Each structure stands twice: as structure tokens, then as C-alpha cells.
Amino acid sequence: MTTPTVQDRAETSRRESRTAAAAAAKRRERAEGWSRRAPLLPALLFVIVCTQIPFLLTIWYSLRSRNLLRPEGEEFVGLQNFADIFVDSTFRTAALNSIIITLGCVFAALILGLILALLLDRKFPGRGVARTLLITPFLIMPVAGAMLWSISMFNPTYGLVNWLIGLVGFDPVDWTSQYPVLSIIVALVWQWTPFMMLLLLAGLQSQQKDVLEAAQMDGAGWWKTFRYVTLPHMRFYMELAVLLGAIYVVNTFDHIYLMTAGGPGTESANLPYYIYQRAFLGFDIGQSAAMGVVTVVATIAISLLALRLIFRSINEKVQS
Amino acid sequence: MSKILTTLAWFAAFIFFAPVLWMVMTSFKQEAEAASSPPTFFFEPTLDQYRAIFSSEAGSHFLNSFIATTVSTLLVLVLAIPAAYALSIRPVKRTQDALFFFISTKMLPIVAVIMPIYVIAGNIRMLDNLALLIILYTAMNLPIAIWMMRSFFLEVPGEVLEAASVDGAPLLMTMRRVLIPMVAPGIAATALICVIFAWNEFFFALNLTAAEAATVPIYLMSTMTSEGLFLAQLSAASVLASLPVVIAGWIAQKQLVRGLSMGAVK
């Protein structure tokens, strides 16, 4: 072993200081990372605790035969609950109703919303007032809106709708029991059309005026301008409106609970309502949890589409 | 042509507003006029229904709703503003993942988690407790608020932040003196959306509250017990229940769009 020369020693110390510097840099980087993360953590933890833990429990319940009416009989049943719900015809009706109500409401509201947005996208006296009146249905408490429709509008004896159709000679109809799903859709469309209108109106107003003027100068009529300039521009807004609307409407509960209670029988129950019924009126936790899991998986399909779209819009904005 | 379109717009506005108008009219009727066939269009307006509500115990439900809405909205803002900051101005590494996680929780059907929440709340004796609603409303609105606040933070010009950091101002001071005032309209818009959703929320309140913590939507529903009989009073209650959100929404129409699209549409 030779004694280290001065040079060697200098070399080691340099190396040491370099590793020390690297470690310090790493430490600083880590500290930096944590100082960036710190403001995010409280919100992140809060959301995880409130949503992920209950959902994990739902999955746990879905694998067990828990029924509050039979507290002794809880055991692990594997996928039995899932097998049961797929042969449950009420579950299929509810799933179908979920689809019918969501699609019916979203597309009717989208078309009405587009028409209203086009009507409002021009200057006329009292435009602000007209817009204010049009968005009001969306601001009415949904519980109040549902009761307004089921009682004041659709009541077979003194409802406004029967009075109106009576004026043109139709017999009174017991709307919520004869056409329960249609009644629910009408009330929902009334509530969600303003939502669609607001999003689409924002889209129309974000069009560049010079492009529209150029189209007009080139002699394109209203329809051609709409078809080849406005509609392509509106595609993003329409997709967004459909997907956001679908995410909200697929979870409809208030209207069904208050207008038809899923009836007559279970004819107009959608998935959220049926799951609620099984859980809180049937006390069948295992089954309702399994249905909850299935609903979540199905919802994720639409959600992913919606998310991709929202992310696209954000990234485009960041780039521009 | 322009006249026709204007007329059409007004006609559509009237059609959509008519049910609301009818609800307001019914609330000023006597019960017999409210449920008459054919409908009563001309009547002597009365304040009886409103008087009846003000002298009932409805006040406690309005107070519950007010507390649940304001406290949860404040909590949302306290949690969302720093989180949005960490996802925009001084972003963490996995910003996109965090954003994705937050928004994906909004797409979880509430009905899929109600049973565990009910069981847990029962075990820790939190059923029929406003605190439980406040926690759940906070969790429900937090993702939207983070997305919205982020979209407002992203609009703060970079030079402003640079100038502040060159001055060597510490983070919290920069936040308070520079950032918060610049995004104040955004905070107001975010609060509005949280207030709307919390005030109108029905499902949690239905399943997790009873006499003590019942909010306005539950009170409204309970007035429907004998359908039709108290239609005028129900209408008056509906008007009162909807009024706060209707007025807030009328005032802040622009912010409404941005909030409903979670910041994606301005």
C-alpha cells in the first residue's frame, strides 16, 4: 500500500465532493419534488379516502352474500352475485331503461339545444332576457322540477299537459303510469336542454367572424355556411355536450324516484334506482354491490371517451 | 326573416319558461285553485302558502342546506386552490395522471358507493349528521373545482409569475398578493358551481339523513305526501328552494358554462 500522494488526495476529495454535490442535488431535487407535491396532497388524500375506499368495499361486498335481513348468513360467494344479476330480468330492464333514458334525453336535448343556440346566436332585442329565461329550467332544483312535471304538468285530472291536448280534442292521458319512461325523458329533456344550449352557444360564439364573412362573400348561403363552416367547428362542442350530458343523465335518480318510483312495477326503473331499491328497500347488499360494480364498469366506457375529448381540448389550448 | 327568427326565439324561451311560470303562479293560489280542472289562470294572488311555510319548521331544513352548502364549498376551495396550483403553475411530475384520477372519480356512479358509505357512517355514528353531508359534498365537488381552478391558473400570464419570483417574494406571499387576486373571478365561478351542486343534492341526503340533518330537497319531497292536496304549498316551497340557485345562475351565466364543462369551454 503506497501513501496517497497529494495529487491522489486531491483527486479523491474532488470525487467525494462531486458525489456529495450529486447527492445534494438529488436531495434538493427530492425536496423540490415534495414541495411541488405538498399543495396537491390534501385534496388527493381527501378524494381517495372518500371515493376509493368505499368503492373497494363495494367490490368486497359484491363477492359476499350479505343481506341485512339475514345477518347470520354472510359468506364469501365468489362471482355468484354477478351470475345472479345476469339472469335477473329486472336488472336487464333497468339496464335497458338506463340506455333509453340516457340516449333519448341526451339526443333530444342536444337537438333542441342546438336549435335554441342558433336562435340566440344573433342580435335581437331582449336577447339577454330570452337566454335568462331559457337557462332557468336547468337552475330549478331537480327535486322541484321532477315534482313540477309529475304533478302540475302530468297530473291526469288537473295537469296542464292534459288541458293543452284537450284543447285540440285529445282524451286525457295518465302520463306517468301509461308512459312512465317517456314522462321521465320529457322532464329530463326540459332540464338538460339549457345545459346543451349553453355549451353549444359558447361554441357558436367562439367562431371566427371573418371566416363566416368570407364564406358569405364567396356566395355560400346560410345552409352551406352552416353545413361546411359551422358544423365542423361545432363538432368538438357537440361531442363534449353529449358526453358530459350522458355522464350526468346516466346517473339520474331524483326524477325516477319522484315521478314514477320506478313503476308501474319496475317498468321505469333505471340502474341507479334499481340498485337503490335492492340496497335500501331489499337490504340485499351483495346483489346491489354487484350491480354497482357492473354499472361502474359500464360507465367507464363512456367516461373514457369523454375524458379523451376533454384532454384533447386542454392540450390543444396548451399548444396554441 | 329576422323578425320570424326573433319571434321564434321568444316563443321558445316562453315554452321553456312556462312550467316555471306556472309553478310561481300556483304558489300564489289557494289550494282549490291550484288543483282545478280546467286550470285557473286568473285568480286573486295570496301569500298564504308562503306564510304557512315561514311559520312551519321548514326553516331548520333551509338552515341545514345553507350550512352544508357553504361549509362544503369553503372546504372545497381551501383544498382545490393549492391542488390546482400544483397542477398548473408549479406542476408536479405526473400532472396528467393526477388530473385524470380526479375527474375519473366524478364518473363513478354515486349509487355504487352509497352502501359502504351508509355502513361506515352507521358504524362511526355519523348517520343523520350534517358533518357527513359536508364531507361527501366536498368530495363530490372537489374534482370539478380543481379542474376549474386549474383552467384559471393556466391563464395567468407567465411574466407576472416571473416578476414575482424575481422579486424573491416567498411562495405564500406570491400566492396571496399576486395569484389569488388575479384568479378571484375564477374562484367565484368555482364557488358558484359547488354551491349549485351541493344545494340541489338529493341522493346522499335521502339515504344518509333523517329528521335532524334533512336538507331542503328532502323537506320538499316530504311535503308531497298527499299528492295534489297541498299543491299550492308545494309550489311555494319549490319556489323558495330553487330561488338561491336560480338567482346565482342568472347573475353568473358565463361562469356556468365554464363550470359545467369543467373548464374545457370558456
Coordinates of C-alpha atoms in Angstrom, one line a residue:
Chain A
M1 CA 0.0 0.0 0.0
T2 CA 1.5 3.3 -1.0
T3 CA 0.9 6.5 0.8
P4 CA -1.5 8.6 -1.2
T5 CA 0.2 11.5 -3.0
V6 CA -1.1 15.0 -2.7
Q7 CA -2.4 14.6 -6.2
D8 CA -4.3 11.4 -5.3
R9 CA -5.8 13.1 -2.3
A10 CA -6.9 16.0 -4.3
E11 CA -8.5 13.6 -6.8
T12 CA -10.4 11.7 -4.1
S13 CA -11.6 14.8 -2.5
R14 CA -12.7 16.1 -5.8
R15 CA -14.5 12.9 -6.5
E16 CA -16.0 12.9 -3.0
S17 CA -17.2 16.5 -3.4
R18 CA -18.6 15.6 -6.7
T19 CA -20.6 12.7 -5.3
A20 CA -21.6 14.9 -2.4
A21 CA -22.7 17.5 -4.8
A22 CA -24.7 14.9 -6.7
A23 CA -26.3 13.7 -3.5
A24 CA -27.1 17.2 -2.5
A25 CA -28.6 17.8 -6.0
K26 CA -30.6 14.7 -5.6
R27 CA -31.7 15.7 -2.2
R28 CA -32.6 19.2 -3.4
E29 CA -34.5 17.6 -6.3
R30 CA -36.4 15.4 -4.0
A31 CA -37.2 18.3 -1.7
E32 CA -38.2 20.2 -4.8
G33 CA -40.5 17.4 -5.8
W34 CA -42.1 17.2 -2.4
S35 CA -42.5 21.0 -2.2
R36 CA -44.3 20.7 -5.6
R37 CA -46.4 17.8 -4.4
A38 CA -47.3 19.2 -1.0
P39 CA -50.1 21.5 -2.1
L40 CA -51.7 18.7 -4.0
L41 CA -51.7 16.0 -1.3
P42 CA -54.5 17.1 1.0
A43 CA -57.0 17.2 -1.9
L44 CA -55.7 13.9 -3.3
L45 CA -55.9 12.1 0.1
F46 CA -59.4 13.5 0.7
V47 CA -60.7 12.3 -2.6
I48 CA -59.0 8.9 -2.3
V49 CA -60.5 8.3 1.2
C50 CA -64.0 9.4 0.2
T51 CA -64.2 7.6 -3.2
Q52 CA -61.7 4.7 -3.5
I53 CA -62.2 3.2 -0.1
P54 CA -66.0 2.9 -0.4
F55 CA -65.6 1.5 -3.9
L56 CA -63.1 -1.1 -2.8
L57 CA -65.7 -2.1 -0.1
T58 CA -68.4 -2.3 -2.8
I59 CA -66.2 -4.8 -4.6
W60 CA -65.7 -6.7 -1.4
Y61 CA -69.5 -6.7 -0.7
S62 CA -70.2 -7.9 -4.2
L63 CA -68.3 -11.1 -3.5
R64 CA -70.2 -11.9 -0.4
S65 CA -73.8 -12.9 0.3
R66 CA -74.6 -10.1 2.7
N67 CA -78.3 -9.4 3.4
L68 CA -79.3 -7.1 6.3
L69 CA -82.4 -9.2 6.7
R70 CA -80.4 -12.3 7.3
P71 CA -77.4 -11.2 9.4
E72 CA -76.3 -14.7 10.1
G73 CA -75.8 -15.8 6.5
E74 CA -72.9 -13.8 5.3
E75 CA -70.2 -15.7 3.4
F76 CA -67.8 -15.5 0.5
V77 CA -69.7 -16.5 -2.6
G78 CA -67.2 -15.6 -5.3
L79 CA -68.9 -14.4 -8.5
Q80 CA -72.4 -15.8 -7.6
N81 CA -73.9 -12.3 -7.2
F82 CA -72.7 -11.4 -10.7
A83 CA -74.1 -14.6 -12.1
D84 CA -77.4 -13.9 -10.4
I85 CA -77.8 -10.4 -11.8
F86 CA -77.3 -11.5 -15.3
V87 CA -80.3 -13.8 -15.1
D88 CA -82.3 -11.1 -13.3
S89 CA -84.8 -9.9 -15.9
T90 CA -85.5 -6.7 -13.8
F91 CA -81.8 -5.9 -14.0
R92 CA -81.9 -6.2 -17.7
T93 CA -85.0 -3.9 -17.9
A94 CA -83.2 -1.4 -15.7
A95 CA -80.1 -1.5 -17.8
L96 CA -82.2 -1.1 -21.0
N97 CA -84.1 1.9 -19.3
S98 CA -80.8 3.4 -18.4
I99 CA -79.7 3.3 -22.0
I100 CA -83.1 4.5 -23.4
I101 CA -83.4 7.4 -20.9
T102 CA -79.8 8.5 -21.4
L103 CA -79.7 8.3 -25.2
G104 CA -83.3 9.7 -25.5
C105 CA -82.7 12.6 -23.2
V106 CA -79.2 13.5 -24.4
F107 CA -80.0 13.5 -28.1
A108 CA -83.4 15.2 -27.8
A109 CA -81.7 17.9 -25.6
L110 CA -78.8 18.2 -28.0
I111 CA -81.0 18.9 -31.0
L112 CA -83.3 21.3 -29.1
G113 CA -80.2 22.9 -27.6
L114 CA -78.6 23.4 -31.0
I115 CA -81.8 25.0 -32.4
L116 CA -82.0 27.3 -29.3
A117 CA -78.3 28.2 -29.5
L118 CA -78.7 29.0 -33.2
L119 CA -81.7 31.2 -32.4
L120 CA -79.8 33.0 -29.7
D121 CA -76.6 33.5 -31.7
R122 CA -77.8 36.6 -33.4
K123 CA -78.5 40.1 -32.1
F124 CA -82.2 40.9 -31.3
P125 CA -84.0 43.0 -28.8
G126 CA -84.1 41.3 -25.4
R127 CA -81.7 38.5 -26.2
G128 CA -80.2 38.5 -22.7
V129 CA -83.7 38.1 -21.2
A130 CA -84.6 35.3 -23.6
R131 CA -81.4 33.5 -22.7
T132 CA -82.0 34.0 -19.0
L133 CA -85.5 32.5 -19.3
L134 CA -84.1 29.6 -21.3
I135 CA -81.5 28.6 -18.8
T136 CA -83.9 28.7 -15.8
P137 CA -85.1 25.1 -16.1
F138 CA -81.6 24.0 -15.5
L139 CA -81.3 26.0 -12.3
I140 CA -84.5 24.8 -10.8
M141 CA -83.8 22.3 -8.0
P142 CA -84.2 18.9 -9.7
V143 CA -86.4 17.6 -7.0
A144 CA -88.7 20.6 -7.5
G145 CA -88.5 20.1 -11.3
A146 CA -89.4 16.4 -11.1
M147 CA -92.4 17.2 -8.8
L148 CA -93.5 20.1 -11.0
W149 CA -93.7 17.8 -14.0
S150 CA -95.2 14.8 -12.3
I151 CA -97.9 16.9 -10.5
S152 CA -98.6 20.2 -12.1
M153 CA -97.8 19.2 -15.7
F154 CA -98.7 15.5 -16.0
N155 CA -101.5 15.0 -13.5
P156 CA -104.4 13.2 -15.3
T157 CA -107.1 15.5 -13.9
Y158 CA -105.7 19.0 -13.4
G159 CA -102.3 18.7 -15.2
L160 CA -101.5 21.4 -17.7
V161 CA -100.5 19.0 -20.4
N162 CA -103.9 17.2 -20.5
W163 CA -105.6 20.6 -20.5
L164 CA -103.5 21.6 -23.5
I165 CA -104.1 18.4 -25.5
G166 CA -107.8 18.6 -24.5
L167 CA -107.9 22.0 -26.4
V168 CA -107.1 20.1 -29.6
G169 CA -109.5 17.3 -28.8
F170 CA -107.4 14.5 -27.3
D171 CA -108.6 12.5 -24.3
P172 CA -106.8 12.9 -21.0
V173 CA -103.8 10.6 -20.5
D174 CA -102.4 9.3 -17.3
W175 CA -98.9 10.1 -18.3
T176 CA -96.7 8.8 -15.5
S177 CA -98.4 5.4 -15.4
Q178 CA -99.2 4.9 -19.1
Y179 CA -95.9 6.3 -20.4
P180 CA -93.6 6.4 -17.4
V181 CA -90.3 6.3 -19.3
L182 CA -91.5 9.0 -21.8
S183 CA -92.7 11.2 -19.0
I184 CA -89.3 10.9 -17.3
I185 CA -87.5 11.7 -20.5
V186 CA -89.7 14.8 -21.1
A187 CA -88.9 16.2 -17.7
L188 CA -85.2 15.4 -18.1
V189 CA -85.0 17.0 -21.6
W190 CA -86.7 20.1 -20.2
Q191 CA -83.9 20.3 -17.5
W192 CA -80.9 19.4 -19.7
T193 CA -81.7 21.3 -22.9
P194 CA -80.4 24.6 -21.3
F195 CA -77.2 22.8 -20.5
M196 CA -76.7 21.8 -24.1
M197 CA -77.7 25.2 -25.3
L198 CA -75.2 27.0 -23.1
L199 CA -72.3 24.8 -24.3
L200 CA -73.3 25.0 -27.9
L201 CA -73.9 28.7 -27.7
A202 CA -70.4 29.1 -26.3
G203 CA -69.2 27.1 -29.3
L204 CA -71.1 29.2 -31.9
Q205 CA -69.8 32.4 -30.3
S206 CA -66.2 31.2 -30.5
Q207 CA -66.4 31.0 -34.3
Q208 CA -64.1 33.5 -36.0
K209 CA -66.3 36.1 -37.6
D210 CA -64.0 36.7 -40.5
V211 CA -64.3 33.1 -41.6
L212 CA -68.1 33.4 -41.6
E213 CA -67.9 36.6 -43.5
A214 CA -65.5 35.1 -46.0
A215 CA -67.9 32.2 -46.6
Q216 CA -70.7 34.7 -47.1
M217 CA -68.6 36.8 -49.5
D218 CA -67.9 33.7 -51.5
G219 CA -71.7 33.4 -52.0
A220 CA -72.3 30.5 -49.7
G221 CA -75.9 30.6 -48.4
W222 CA -76.9 30.1 -44.8
W223 CA -77.2 26.4 -45.1
K224 CA -73.9 25.9 -46.9
T225 CA -72.1 28.1 -44.4
F226 CA -73.8 26.1 -41.5
R227 CA -73.0 22.8 -43.1
Y228 CA -69.4 23.4 -44.2
V229 CA -68.1 26.0 -41.7
T230 CA -70.2 26.0 -38.6
L231 CA -70.9 22.2 -38.1
P232 CA -67.2 21.2 -38.4
H233 CA -66.3 23.9 -35.9
M234 CA -69.1 22.7 -33.6
R235 CA -68.1 19.1 -33.6
F236 CA -66.0 19.4 -30.5
Y237 CA -68.7 21.2 -28.6
M238 CA -71.3 18.8 -29.6
E239 CA -69.2 15.8 -28.6
L240 CA -68.4 17.4 -25.3
A241 CA -72.1 18.3 -24.7
V242 CA -73.2 14.7 -25.5
L243 CA -70.6 13.1 -23.3
L244 CA -70.9 15.4 -20.3
G245 CA -74.7 15.2 -20.6
A246 CA -74.5 11.5 -20.7
I247 CA -72.3 11.3 -17.6
Y248 CA -74.8 13.3 -15.7
V249 CA -78.0 11.8 -17.1
V250 CA -76.9 8.2 -16.8
N251 CA -76.9 8.7 -13.0
T252 CA -80.5 10.1 -13.0
F253 CA -82.2 9.2 -9.7
D254 CA -84.3 12.1 -8.5
H255 CA -86.7 12.2 -11.4
I256 CA -87.4 8.4 -11.3
Y257 CA -87.7 8.4 -7.5
L258 CA -90.2 11.2 -7.5
M259 CA -92.1 10.8 -10.8
T260 CA -92.7 7.1 -11.0
A261 CA -90.8 5.4 -8.2
G262 CA -89.6 3.1 -10.9
G263 CA -93.1 1.9 -11.6
P264 CA -95.6 0.7 -12.5
G265 CA -93.9 -2.4 -11.1
T266 CA -90.3 -1.9 -12.2
E267 CA -91.1 -0.8 -15.7
S268 CA -89.4 2.6 -15.5
A269 CA -86.5 1.8 -13.1
N270 CA -83.0 2.6 -14.3
L271 CA -79.9 1.1 -12.9
P272 CA -79.3 3.7 -10.1
Y273 CA -82.9 3.4 -9.0
Y274 CA -82.9 -0.4 -9.1
I275 CA -79.6 -0.6 -7.2
Y276 CA -81.0 1.8 -4.6
Q277 CA -84.2 -0.3 -4.3
R278 CA -82.2 -3.5 -3.8
A279 CA -80.0 -2.0 -1.2
F280 CA -82.3 0.2 0.8
L281 CA -85.6 -1.5 0.4
G282 CA -84.5 -5.1 -0.2
F283 CA -81.4 -4.9 2.1
D284 CA -79.6 -7.1 -0.4
I285 CA -76.1 -5.7 -0.1
G286 CA -74.3 -8.4 -2.0
Q287 CA -76.6 -8.1 -5.1
S288 CA -76.8 -4.4 -5.1
A289 CA -73.0 -4.1 -4.7
A290 CA -72.5 -6.5 -7.7
M291 CA -74.9 -4.3 -9.8
G292 CA -72.9 -1.2 -8.7
V293 CA -69.7 -2.8 -9.9
V294 CA -71.3 -3.7 -13.2
T295 CA -72.6 -0.1 -13.6
V296 CA -69.2 1.4 -12.8
V297 CA -67.6 -0.8 -15.4
A298 CA -70.2 0.2 -18.0
T299 CA -69.9 3.9 -17.1
I300 CA -66.2 3.8 -17.5
A301 CA -66.7 3.1 -21.2
I302 CA -68.4 6.4 -21.8
S303 CA -66.3 8.2 -19.4
L304 CA -63.1 7.3 -21.1
L305 CA -64.4 8.7 -24.3
A306 CA -65.4 11.9 -22.5
L307 CA -62.0 12.2 -20.8
R308 CA -60.1 11.8 -24.1
L309 CA -62.1 14.6 -25.5
I310 CA -61.6 16.9 -22.6
F311 CA -57.9 16.2 -22.5
R312 CA -57.6 16.8 -26.2
S313 CA -59.2 20.2 -25.8
I314 CA -56.8 21.1 -23.0
N315 CA -53.7 20.0 -24.8
E316 CA -54.7 21.9 -27.9
K317 CA -55.1 25.0 -25.8
V318 CA -51.7 24.5 -24.2
Q319 CA -50.1 24.1 -27.7
S320 CA -51.9 27.1 -29.2
Chain B
M1 CA -86.9 36.6 -41.9
S2 CA -85.1 38.3 -39.0
K3 CA -88.5 39.1 -37.4
I4 CA -89.6 35.5 -37.7
L5 CA -86.4 34.2 -36.0
T6 CA -86.7 36.7 -33.2
T7 CA -90.3 35.7 -32.7
L8 CA -89.3 32.0 -32.7
A9 CA -86.6 32.7 -30.1
W10 CA -89.0 34.4 -27.9
F11 CA -91.6 31.7 -28.3
A12 CA -89.1 29.0 -27.4
A13 CA -88.0 31.0 -24.4
F14 CA -91.6 31.2 -23.3
I15 CA -92.3 27.5 -23.8
F16 CA -89.3 26.5 -21.7
F17 CA -90.0 29.1 -19.0
A18 CA -93.8 28.3 -18.9
P19 CA -93.5 25.4 -16.4
V20 CA -91.5 27.7 -14.1
L21 CA -94.0 30.5 -14.5
W22 CA -96.8 28.0 -13.8
M23 CA -95.0 26.9 -10.6
V24 CA -94.7 30.5 -9.5
M25 CA -98.3 31.3 -10.3
T26 CA -99.5 28.2 -8.4
S27 CA -97.6 29.2 -5.4
F28 CA -99.7 32.4 -5.1
K29 CA -103.0 30.5 -5.4
Q30 CA -105.3 28.9 -2.8
E31 CA -105.2 25.1 -2.8
A32 CA -108.6 24.8 -4.5
E33 CA -107.5 27.0 -7.4
A34 CA -104.1 25.2 -7.6
A35 CA -105.7 21.8 -8.4
S36 CA -108.6 22.9 -10.5
S37 CA -109.8 21.4 -13.8
P38 CA -109.7 23.3 -16.1
P39 CA -106.6 25.2 -14.8
T40 CA -107.2 28.5 -13.1
F41 CA -105.3 31.3 -15.0
F42 CA -106.9 34.3 -13.3
F43 CA -107.0 34.4 -9.5
E44 CA -106.5 36.7 -6.6
P45 CA -102.9 36.2 -5.5
T46 CA -102.4 35.3 -1.9
L47 CA -99.3 35.0 0.3
D48 CA -100.9 32.3 2.4
Q49 CA -98.7 29.5 1.2
Y50 CA -95.5 31.4 1.9
R51 CA -96.8 32.4 5.3
A52 CA -97.6 28.8 6.1
I53 CA -94.0 27.8 5.1
F54 CA -92.4 30.5 7.1
S55 CA -94.4 29.5 10.2
S56 CA -93.6 25.8 9.8
E57 CA -90.3 24.1 10.7
A58 CA -89.0 24.4 7.1
G59 CA -86.5 26.9 8.4
S60 CA -84.4 24.3 10.0
H61 CA -84.1 22.5 6.7
F62 CA -83.1 25.7 4.9
L63 CA -80.5 26.2 7.7
N64 CA -79.2 22.7 7.2
S65 CA -78.9 23.2 3.4
F66 CA -77.2 26.6 4.0
I67 CA -74.6 25.1 6.4
A68 CA -73.9 22.0 4.3
T69 CA -73.6 24.2 1.1
T70 CA -71.4 27.0 2.5
V71 CA -69.1 24.8 4.6
S72 CA -68.6 22.3 1.9
T73 CA -67.9 25.0 -0.7
L74 CA -65.4 26.7 1.6
L75 CA -63.7 23.4 2.2
V76 CA -63.6 22.7 -1.5
L77 CA -61.9 26.0 -2.2
V78 CA -59.3 25.5 0.6
L79 CA -58.4 22.1 -0.8
A80 CA -58.8 22.9 -4.5
I81 CA -56.8 26.1 -4.8
P82 CA -53.4 24.7 -3.7
A83 CA -54.1 21.4 -5.6
A84 CA -54.8 23.3 -8.8
Y85 CA -51.7 25.4 -8.2
A86 CA -49.7 22.2 -8.0
L87 CA -51.2 21.0 -11.3
S88 CA -50.7 24.2 -13.3
I89 CA -48.2 26.9 -12.1
R90 CA -45.7 24.8 -10.4
P91 CA -46.7 21.4 -11.7
V92 CA -45.9 18.0 -10.2
K93 CA -44.4 15.4 -12.5
R94 CA -47.5 13.4 -13.1
T95 CA -49.9 16.2 -13.6
Q96 CA -51.9 14.5 -16.3
D97 CA -52.3 11.3 -14.2
A98 CA -53.5 13.4 -11.2
L99 CA -56.0 15.3 -13.4
F100 CA -57.2 12.0 -14.9
F101 CA -57.6 10.5 -11.4
F102 CA -59.6 13.4 -10.1
I103 CA -62.0 13.6 -13.0
S104 CA -62.5 9.8 -13.1
T105 CA -63.9 9.9 -9.6
K106 CA -66.7 12.2 -10.9
M107 CA -67.7 9.5 -13.3
L108 CA -68.1 6.9 -10.6
P109 CA -71.9 6.4 -10.2
I110 CA -72.7 7.5 -6.7
V111 CA -75.1 4.7 -6.3
A112 CA -72.2 2.2 -6.5
V113 CA -70.6 3.6 -3.3
I114 CA -73.7 4.5 -1.2
M115 CA -73.9 1.2 0.6
P116 CA -70.4 1.2 2.1
I117 CA -70.8 4.9 3.0
Y118 CA -74.0 4.0 4.8
V119 CA -72.4 1.1 6.6
I120 CA -69.3 3.1 7.6
A121 CA -71.4 6.1 8.7
G122 CA -73.6 3.8 10.8
N123 CA -70.5 2.3 12.5
I124 CA -69.0 5.6 13.4
R125 CA -72.4 7.1 14.4
M126 CA -72.4 9.7 11.6
L127 CA -75.8 9.0 10.1
D128 CA -78.2 11.9 10.1
N129 CA -75.3 14.2 10.8
L130 CA -74.6 17.3 8.7
A131 CA -70.9 16.8 9.0
L132 CA -71.2 13.6 6.9
L133 CA -73.0 15.5 4.2
I134 CA -70.4 18.2 4.3
I135 CA -67.6 15.7 3.8
L136 CA -69.4 14.0 0.9
Y137 CA -70.4 17.2 -0.8
T138 CA -66.7 18.3 -0.6
A139 CA -65.6 15.1 -2.1
M140 CA -68.3 15.4 -4.8
N141 CA -67.3 18.9 -5.9
L142 CA -63.5 18.8 -5.3
P143 CA -62.6 17.3 -8.7
I144 CA -64.7 19.8 -10.6
A145 CA -63.2 22.6 -8.6
I146 CA -59.6 21.5 -9.1
W147 CA -60.2 21.3 -12.9
M148 CA -61.9 24.7 -13.0
M149 CA -59.3 26.5 -10.8
R150 CA -56.5 24.9 -12.9
S151 CA -58.0 26.4 -16.1
F152 CA -58.0 29.8 -14.4
F153 CA -54.4 29.4 -13.2
L154 CA -53.3 28.5 -16.7
E155 CA -54.5 31.8 -17.9
V156 CA -52.3 33.8 -15.5
P157 CA -49.5 35.3 -17.8
G158 CA -46.1 33.9 -17.2
E159 CA -44.4 37.3 -16.9
V160 CA -46.4 38.1 -13.8
L161 CA -45.2 35.0 -12.0
E162 CA -41.6 35.6 -13.2
A163 CA -41.7 39.2 -11.9
A164 CA -43.0 38.0 -8.6
S165 CA -40.3 35.3 -8.3
V166 CA -37.5 37.7 -9.3
D167 CA -38.6 40.0 -6.5
G168 CA -37.8 37.0 -4.3
A169 CA -41.2 37.0 -2.7
P170 CA -41.9 33.8 -0.8
L171 CA -44.4 31.4 -2.2
L172 CA -47.3 32.1 0.1
M173 CA -46.9 35.8 -0.3
T174 CA -46.8 35.4 -4.1
M175 CA -49.9 33.4 -3.8
R176 CA -51.8 35.9 -1.7
R177 CA -50.6 39.1 -3.3
V178 CA -50.4 38.2 -6.9
L179 CA -52.2 34.9 -7.8
I180 CA -55.3 35.0 -5.7
P181 CA -56.4 38.5 -6.8
M182 CA -55.8 37.5 -10.4
V183 CA -58.0 34.4 -10.3
A184 CA -60.6 35.9 -8.0
P185 CA -63.3 35.7 -10.7
G186 CA -62.3 32.1 -11.2
I187 CA -62.7 31.4 -7.5
A188 CA -66.2 33.0 -7.6
A189 CA -67.2 30.9 -10.6
T190 CA -65.9 27.7 -8.9
A191 CA -67.8 28.5 -5.7
L192 CA -71.0 29.1 -7.8
I193 CA -70.8 25.6 -9.3
C194 CA -70.1 24.0 -6.0
V195 CA -73.0 25.8 -4.4
I196 CA -75.4 24.7 -7.2
F197 CA -74.5 21.0 -6.9
A198 CA -74.4 21.0 -3.1
W199 CA -77.7 22.9 -2.7
N200 CA -79.5 20.6 -5.1
E201 CA -78.1 17.3 -4.0
F202 CA -80.7 14.7 -3.2
F203 CA -79.4 11.2 -3.2
F204 CA -76.9 11.4 -0.3
A205 CA -79.4 13.5 1.7
L206 CA -82.2 10.9 1.1
N207 CA -80.2 7.9 2.2
L208 CA -78.0 9.4 4.9
T209 CA -80.2 11.8 6.8
A210 CA -83.4 11.6 8.8
A211 CA -85.1 14.2 11.0
E212 CA -82.0 16.0 12.2
A213 CA -79.9 16.8 9.2
A214 CA -82.5 16.7 6.4
T215 CA -81.9 19.3 3.8
V216 CA -84.2 21.3 1.6
P217 CA -84.7 18.7 -1.2
I218 CA -85.8 16.2 1.5
Y219 CA -88.2 18.7 3.0
L220 CA -89.6 19.4 -0.5
M221 CA -90.2 15.7 -1.0
S222 CA -91.9 15.3 2.4
T223 CA -94.4 18.0 1.5
M224 CA -95.6 15.8 -1.3
T225 CA -97.0 13.1 1.0
S226 CA -100.6 13.5 -0.2
E227 CA -100.2 14.4 -3.8
G228 CA -102.2 17.3 -5.1
L229 CA -103.8 18.2 -1.8
F230 CA -101.2 20.8 -1.0
L231 CA -100.0 21.6 -4.5
A232 CA -100.0 25.4 -3.9
Q233 CA -97.9 25.0 -0.8
L234 CA -95.6 22.5 -2.5
S235 CA -95.2 25.1 -5.3
A236 CA -94.3 27.8 -2.9
A237 CA -91.8 25.6 -1.2
S238 CA -90.3 24.7 -4.6
V239 CA -90.0 28.4 -5.5
L240 CA -88.2 29.1 -2.2
A241 CA -86.0 26.0 -2.6
S242 CA -85.0 26.9 -6.1
L243 CA -84.6 30.7 -5.7
P244 CA -81.0 30.9 -4.3
V245 CA -79.6 28.8 -7.2
V246 CA -81.8 30.5 -9.9
I247 CA -80.6 33.9 -8.9
A248 CA -77.0 32.9 -8.6
G249 CA -77.2 31.2 -12.0
W250 CA -78.9 34.2 -13.6
I251 CA -76.2 36.5 -12.4
A252 CA -73.3 34.3 -13.4
Q253 CA -74.4 32.8 -16.7
K254 CA -70.9 33.0 -18.3
Q255 CA -69.2 31.2 -15.5
L256 CA -71.9 28.5 -15.6
V257 CA -70.7 27.2 -19.0
R258 CA -67.1 27.0 -17.9
G259 CA -68.0 25.2 -14.7
L260 CA -70.3 22.7 -16.3
S261 CA -67.6 21.8 -18.9
M262 CA -65.0 21.6 -16.1
G263 CA -63.1 24.4 -17.6
A264 CA -62.9 23.0 -21.1
V265 CA -65.2 25.6 -22.7
K266 CA -64.8 29.3 -22.0

